[in-house]
Every structure is written in C-alpha cells, then in structure tokens.
CSV table of N, CA and C in Angstrom, one decimal:
chain,number,residue,atom,x,y,z
M,17,UNK,N,28.4,15.9,34.2
M,17,UNK,CA,28.2,15.5,32.8
M,17,UNK,C,27.3,14.3,32.8
M,18,UNK,N,26.4,14.2,31.9
M,18,UNK,CA,25.4,13.1,31.8
M,18,UNK,C,25.8,12.2,30.7
M,19,UNK,N,25.3,11.0,30.9
M,19,UNK,CA,25.6,10.0,29.8
M,19,UNK,C,24.4,10.1,28.8
M,20,UNK,N,24.6,10.9,27.8
M,20,UNK,CA,23.6,11.0,26.8
M,20,UNK,C,23.7,9.9,25.8
M,21,UNK,N,22.6,9.5,25.3
M,21,UNK,CA,22.6,8.4,24.3
M,21,UNK,C,23.2,8.9,23.0
M,22,UNK,N,24.1,8.2,22.4
M,22,UNK,CA,24.7,8.7,21.2
M,22,UNK,C,23.7,8.8,20.1
M,23,UNK,N,23.9,9.8,19.2
M,23,UNK,CA,22.9,9.9,18.1
M,23,UNK,C,23.3,8.9,17.0
M,24,UNK,N,22.3,8.7,16.2
M,24,UNK,CA,22.4,7.6,15.2
M,24,UNK,C,22.6,8.2,13.8
M,25,UNK,N,23.2,9.4,13.6
M,25,UNK,CA,23.3,10.1,12.4
M,25,UNK,C,24.0,9.2,11.3
M,26,UNK,N,24.9,8.4,11.6
M,26,UNK,CA,25.6,7.5,10.6
M,26,UNK,C,25.1,6.1,10.5
M,27,UNK,N,24.0,5.8,11.1
M,27,UNK,CA,23.4,4.5,11.1
M,27,UNK,C,22.3,4.5,10.0
M,28,UNK,N,22.5,3.9,8.9
M,28,UNK,CA,21.4,3.9,7.8
M,28,UNK,C,20.2,3.1,8.2
M,29,UNK,N,20.2,2.3,9.3
M,29,UNK,CA,19.0,1.6,9.7
M,29,UNK,C,18.3,2.3,10.8
M,30,UNK,N,18.8,3.4,11.2
M,30,UNK,CA,18.1,4.1,12.3
M,30,UNK,C,16.7,4.5,11.9
M,31,UNK,N,15.7,4.1,12.8
M,31,UNK,CA,14.3,4.4,12.5
M,31,UNK,C,13.6,3.4,11.7
M,32,UNK,N,14.3,2.4,11.2
M,32,UNK,CA,13.6,1.4,10.4
M,32,UNK,C,13.4,0.1,11.3
M,33,UNK,N,12.2,-0.3,11.4
M,33,UNK,CA,11.9,-1.4,12.3
M,33,UNK,C,12.2,-2.7,11.6
M,34,UNK,N,12.6,-3.7,12.4
M,34,UNK,CA,12.9,-5.0,11.9
M,34,UNK,C,11.8,-5.6,11.0
M,35,UNK,N,10.6,-5.4,11.4
M,35,UNK,CA,9.4,-5.9,10.6
M,35,UNK,C,9.4,-5.3,9.2
M,36,UNK,N,9.8,-4.0,9.1
M,36,UNK,CA,9.8,-3.4,7.8
M,36,UNK,C,10.9,-4.0,7.0
M,37,UNK,N,12.1,-4.2,7.6
M,37,UNK,CA,13.2,-4.8,6.9
M,37,UNK,C,12.9,-6.2,6.3
M,38,UNK,N,12.3,-7.0,7.2
M,38,UNK,CA,11.9,-8.4,6.7
M,38,UNK,C,10.9,-8.3,5.6
M,39,UNK,N,9.9,-7.5,5.8
M,39,UNK,CA,8.8,-7.3,4.8
M,39,UNK,C,9.4,-6.9,3.5
M,40,UNK,N,10.2,-5.9,3.5
M,40,UNK,CA,10.8,-5.4,2.2
M,40,UNK,C,11.7,-6.4,1.6
M,41,UNK,N,12.5,-7.1,2.3
M,41,UNK,CA,13.3,-8.2,1.8
M,41,UNK,C,12.5,-9.3,1.2
M,42,UNK,N,11.4,-9.7,1.9
M,42,UNK,CA,10.5,-10.8,1.4
M,42,UNK,C,9.8,-10.4,0.1
M,43,UNK,N,9.4,-9.1,0.0
M,43,UNK,CA,8.8,-8.6,-1.2
M,43,UNK,C,9.8,-8.5,-2.3
M,44,UNK,N,11.0,-8.2,-2.1
M,44,UNK,CA,12.0,-8.0,-3.1
M,44,UNK,C,12.6,-9.3,-3.6
M,45,UNK,N,13.0,-10.2,-2.7
M,45,UNK,CA,13.7,-11.4,-3.0
M,45,UNK,C,12.8,-12.6,-3.0
M,46,UNK,N,11.6,-12.5,-2.3
M,46,UNK,CA,10.8,-13.7,-2.1
M,46,UNK,C,11.4,-14.5,-1.0
M,47,UNK,N,10.6,-15.4,-0.4
M,47,UNK,CA,11.1,-16.2,0.7
M,47,UNK,C,12.1,-17.2,0.2
M,48,UNK,N,12.0,-17.7,-1.0
M,48,UNK,CA,13.0,-18.6,-1.6
M,48,UNK,C,14.3,-17.9,-1.8
M,49,UNK,N,14.3,-16.7,-2.3
M,49,UNK,CA,15.5,-15.9,-2.5
M,49,UNK,C,16.2,-15.6,-1.2
M,50,UNK,N,15.4,-15.3,-0.2
M,50,UNK,CA,15.9,-15.0,1.2
M,50,UNK,C,16.6,-16.3,1.7
M,51,UNK,N,15.9,-17.4,1.6
M,51,UNK,CA,16.5,-18.7,2.1
M,51,UNK,C,17.8,-19.0,1.4
M,52,UNK,N,17.9,-18.7,0.1
M,52,UNK,CA,19.2,-18.9,-0.7
M,52,UNK,C,20.3,-18.0,-0.1
M,53,UNK,N,20.0,-16.8,0.2
M,53,UNK,CA,21.0,-15.8,0.6
M,53,UNK,C,21.4,-16.0,2.1
M,54,UNK,N,20.4,-16.3,2.9
M,54,UNK,CA,20.6,-16.5,4.3
M,54,UNK,C,19.9,-17.8,4.7
M,55,UNK,N,20.6,-18.9,4.7
M,55,UNK,CA,20.0,-20.2,4.9
M,55,UNK,C,19.6,-20.5,6.4
M,56,UNK,N,18.4,-20.0,6.8
M,56,UNK,CA,17.9,-20.3,8.1
M,56,UNK,C,16.4,-20.8,7.9
M,57,UNK,N,16.0,-21.6,8.8
M,57,UNK,CA,14.7,-22.3,8.7
M,57,UNK,C,13.5,-21.3,8.6
M,58,UNK,N,13.6,-20.1,9.3
M,58,UNK,CA,12.5,-19.2,9.3
M,58,UNK,C,12.2,-18.7,7.9
M,59,UNK,N,13.2,-18.8,7.0
M,59,UNK,CA,13.0,-18.3,5.6
M,59,UNK,C,12.6,-19.5,4.7
M,60,UNK,N,13.0,-20.7,5.0
M,60,UNK,CA,12.8,-21.8,4.1
M,60,UNK,C,11.7,-22.8,4.5
M,61,UNK,N,11.4,-22.8,5.8
M,61,UNK,CA,10.4,-23.8,6.3
M,61,UNK,C,9.2,-23.1,6.8
M,62,UNK,N,8.1,-23.1,6.0
M,62,UNK,CA,6.9,-22.4,6.4
M,62,UNK,C,7.1,-21.0,6.8
M,63,UNK,N,7.7,-20.1,5.9
M,63,UNK,CA,8.1,-18.8,6.3
M,63,UNK,C,6.9,-17.8,6.6
M,64,UNK,N,7.1,-16.9,7.5
M,64,UNK,CA,6.2,-15.9,7.8
M,64,UNK,C,7.0,-14.7,8.4
M,65,UNK,N,6.4,-13.6,8.4
M,65,UNK,CA,7.0,-12.4,9.0
M,65,UNK,C,7.1,-12.6,10.5
M,66,UNK,N,6.1,-13.1,11.1
M,66,UNK,CA,6.1,-13.3,12.6
M,66,UNK,C,7.2,-14.3,13.0
M,67,UNK,N,7.3,-15.4,12.3
M,67,UNK,CA,8.3,-16.4,12.7
M,67,UNK,C,9.7,-15.9,12.5
M,68,UNK,N,9.8,-15.1,11.4
M,68,UNK,CA,11.1,-14.6,11.1
M,68,UNK,C,11.5,-13.5,12.2
M,69,UNK,N,10.6,-12.7,12.6
M,69,UNK,CA,10.9,-11.7,13.6
M,69,UNK,C,11.3,-12.4,14.9
M,70,UNK,N,10.5,-13.4,15.3
M,70,UNK,CA,10.8,-14.1,16.5
M,70,UNK,C,12.2,-14.7,16.5
M,71,UNK,N,12.6,-15.3,15.4
M,71,UNK,CA,14.0,-15.9,15.3
M,71,UNK,C,15.0,-14.8,15.3
M,72,UNK,N,14.8,-13.8,14.5
M,72,UNK,CA,15.9,-12.8,14.3
M,72,UNK,C,16.1,-12.0,15.6
M,73,UNK,N,15.1,-11.8,16.4
M,73,UNK,CA,15.2,-11.0,17.6
M,73,UNK,C,16.1,-11.8,18.6
M,74,UNK,N,16.1,-13.2,18.5
M,74,UNK,CA,16.8,-14.0,19.4
M,74,UNK,C,18.2,-14.4,18.9
M,75,UNK,N,18.5,-14.1,17.6
M,75,UNK,CA,19.7,-14.6,17.0
M,75,UNK,C,20.5,-13.5,16.3
M,76,UNK,N,21.4,-12.9,17.1
M,76,UNK,CA,22.1,-11.7,16.6
M,76,UNK,C,22.8,-11.9,15.3
M,77,UNK,N,23.5,-13.0,15.1
M,77,UNK,CA,24.3,-13.2,13.9
M,77,UNK,C,23.3,-13.3,12.6
M,78,UNK,N,22.1,-13.8,12.8
M,78,UNK,CA,21.2,-13.9,11.7
M,78,UNK,C,20.6,-12.5,11.4
M,79,UNK,N,20.4,-11.7,12.4
M,79,UNK,CA,19.9,-10.4,12.3
M,79,UNK,C,20.9,-9.5,11.6
M,80,UNK,N,22.2,-9.7,11.9
M,80,UNK,CA,23.2,-8.9,11.3
M,80,UNK,C,23.3,-9.2,9.8
M,81,UNK,N,23.1,-10.5,9.4
M,81,UNK,CA,23.1,-10.9,8.0
M,81,UNK,C,21.9,-10.3,7.3
M,82,UNK,N,20.7,-10.3,7.9
M,82,UNK,CA,19.5,-9.7,7.3
M,82,UNK,C,19.7,-8.2,7.1
M,83,UNK,N,20.2,-7.5,8.1
M,83,UNK,CA,20.4,-6.1,8.0
M,83,UNK,C,21.4,-5.8,6.9
M,84,UNK,N,22.5,-6.6,6.8
M,84,UNK,CA,23.5,-6.4,5.7
M,84,UNK,C,22.8,-6.6,4.3
M,85,UNK,N,22.0,-7.6,4.2
M,85,UNK,CA,21.3,-7.8,2.9
M,85,UNK,C,20.4,-6.7,2.6
M,86,UNK,N,19.7,-6.2,3.6
M,86,UNK,CA,18.8,-5.0,3.4
M,86,UNK,C,19.6,-3.8,2.9
M,87,UNK,N,20.7,-3.5,3.5
M,87,UNK,CA,21.6,-2.4,3.0
M,87,UNK,C,22.1,-2.6,1.6
M,88,UNK,N,22.4,-3.9,1.3
M,88,UNK,CA,22.8,-4.2,-0.1
M,88,UNK,C,21.6,-3.9,-1.0
M,89,UNK,N,20.4,-4.4,-0.7
M,89,UNK,CA,19.2,-4.1,-1.5
M,89,UNK,C,19.0,-2.6,-1.7
M,90,UNK,N,19.1,-1.9,-0.6
M,90,UNK,CA,18.9,-0.4,-0.7
M,90,UNK,C,20.0,0.2,-1.6
M,91,UNK,N,21.2,-0.3,-1.6
M,91,UNK,CA,22.2,0.3,-2.4
M,91,UNK,C,22.0,0.1,-3.9
M,92,UNK,N,21.3,-1.0,-4.2
M,92,UNK,CA,20.9,-1.3,-5.6
M,92,UNK,C,19.7,-0.6,-6.0
M,93,UNK,N,18.8,-0.4,-5.1
M,93,UNK,CA,17.5,0.3,-5.3
M,93,UNK,C,17.2,1.3,-4.3
M,94,UNK,N,17.8,2.5,-4.3
M,94,UNK,CA,17.6,3.5,-3.3
M,94,UNK,C,16.2,3.9,-3.2
M,95,UNK,N,15.6,4.2,-2.0
M,95,UNK,CA,14.2,4.6,-2.0
M,95,UNK,C,14.0,6.0,-2.6
M,96,UNK,N,12.9,6.2,-3.1
M,96,UNK,CA,12.6,7.5,-3.7
M,96,UNK,C,12.1,8.4,-2.6
M,97,UNK,N,12.8,9.5,-2.5
M,97,UNK,CA,12.4,10.5,-1.4
M,97,UNK,C,11.4,11.5,-2.0
M,98,UNK,N,10.3,11.7,-1.3
M,98,UNK,CA,9.3,12.7,-1.7
M,98,UNK,C,9.7,14.1,-1.3
M,99,UNK,N,9.3,15.1,-2.0
M,99,UNK,CA,9.7,16.4,-1.7
M,99,UNK,C,8.5,17.2,-1.2
C-alpha cells in the first residue's frame, strides 16, 4: 500500500495561490480595510503584495486569518462561473 497524497475535494482554497488571495482581498477591502480586519504591519505600513506574501508565508496564524477572511469574502460574493 502506498502513501497517496489525500485529495483536496473539500478544501475551498485548493488551487488558489496565496498571491491571488491577497490581491483579491486588497482589491475588495483596500489596504486600510485589510489592516482594520487583520492588524499586521504588512497591511498597514507601506503595504504591497510582495511584502504581504513574504510575511504570510512565514507566519501561519496570519495566513490562517487571511484565508478565513477570503472565504468570508467569497461567501458574500461568490465568483461567477463561466459555462
């Protein structure tokens, strides 16, 4: 029996890159709105996508909060699926 990697069928973030998550959140809430919801320096002090990615990749608790906020945003505004 081999150790197969478990599938991600129930993971709503599967296939979405962190860069896309941060970009979508910054576009939706703005940097000030992100800093209000998740008070970290990468959102409030000279914010950029790159500085945010660097911080979030090193800080699991902050990444968890960003992912949760992203899921909340998606639940309010589900993406339009093309057919």
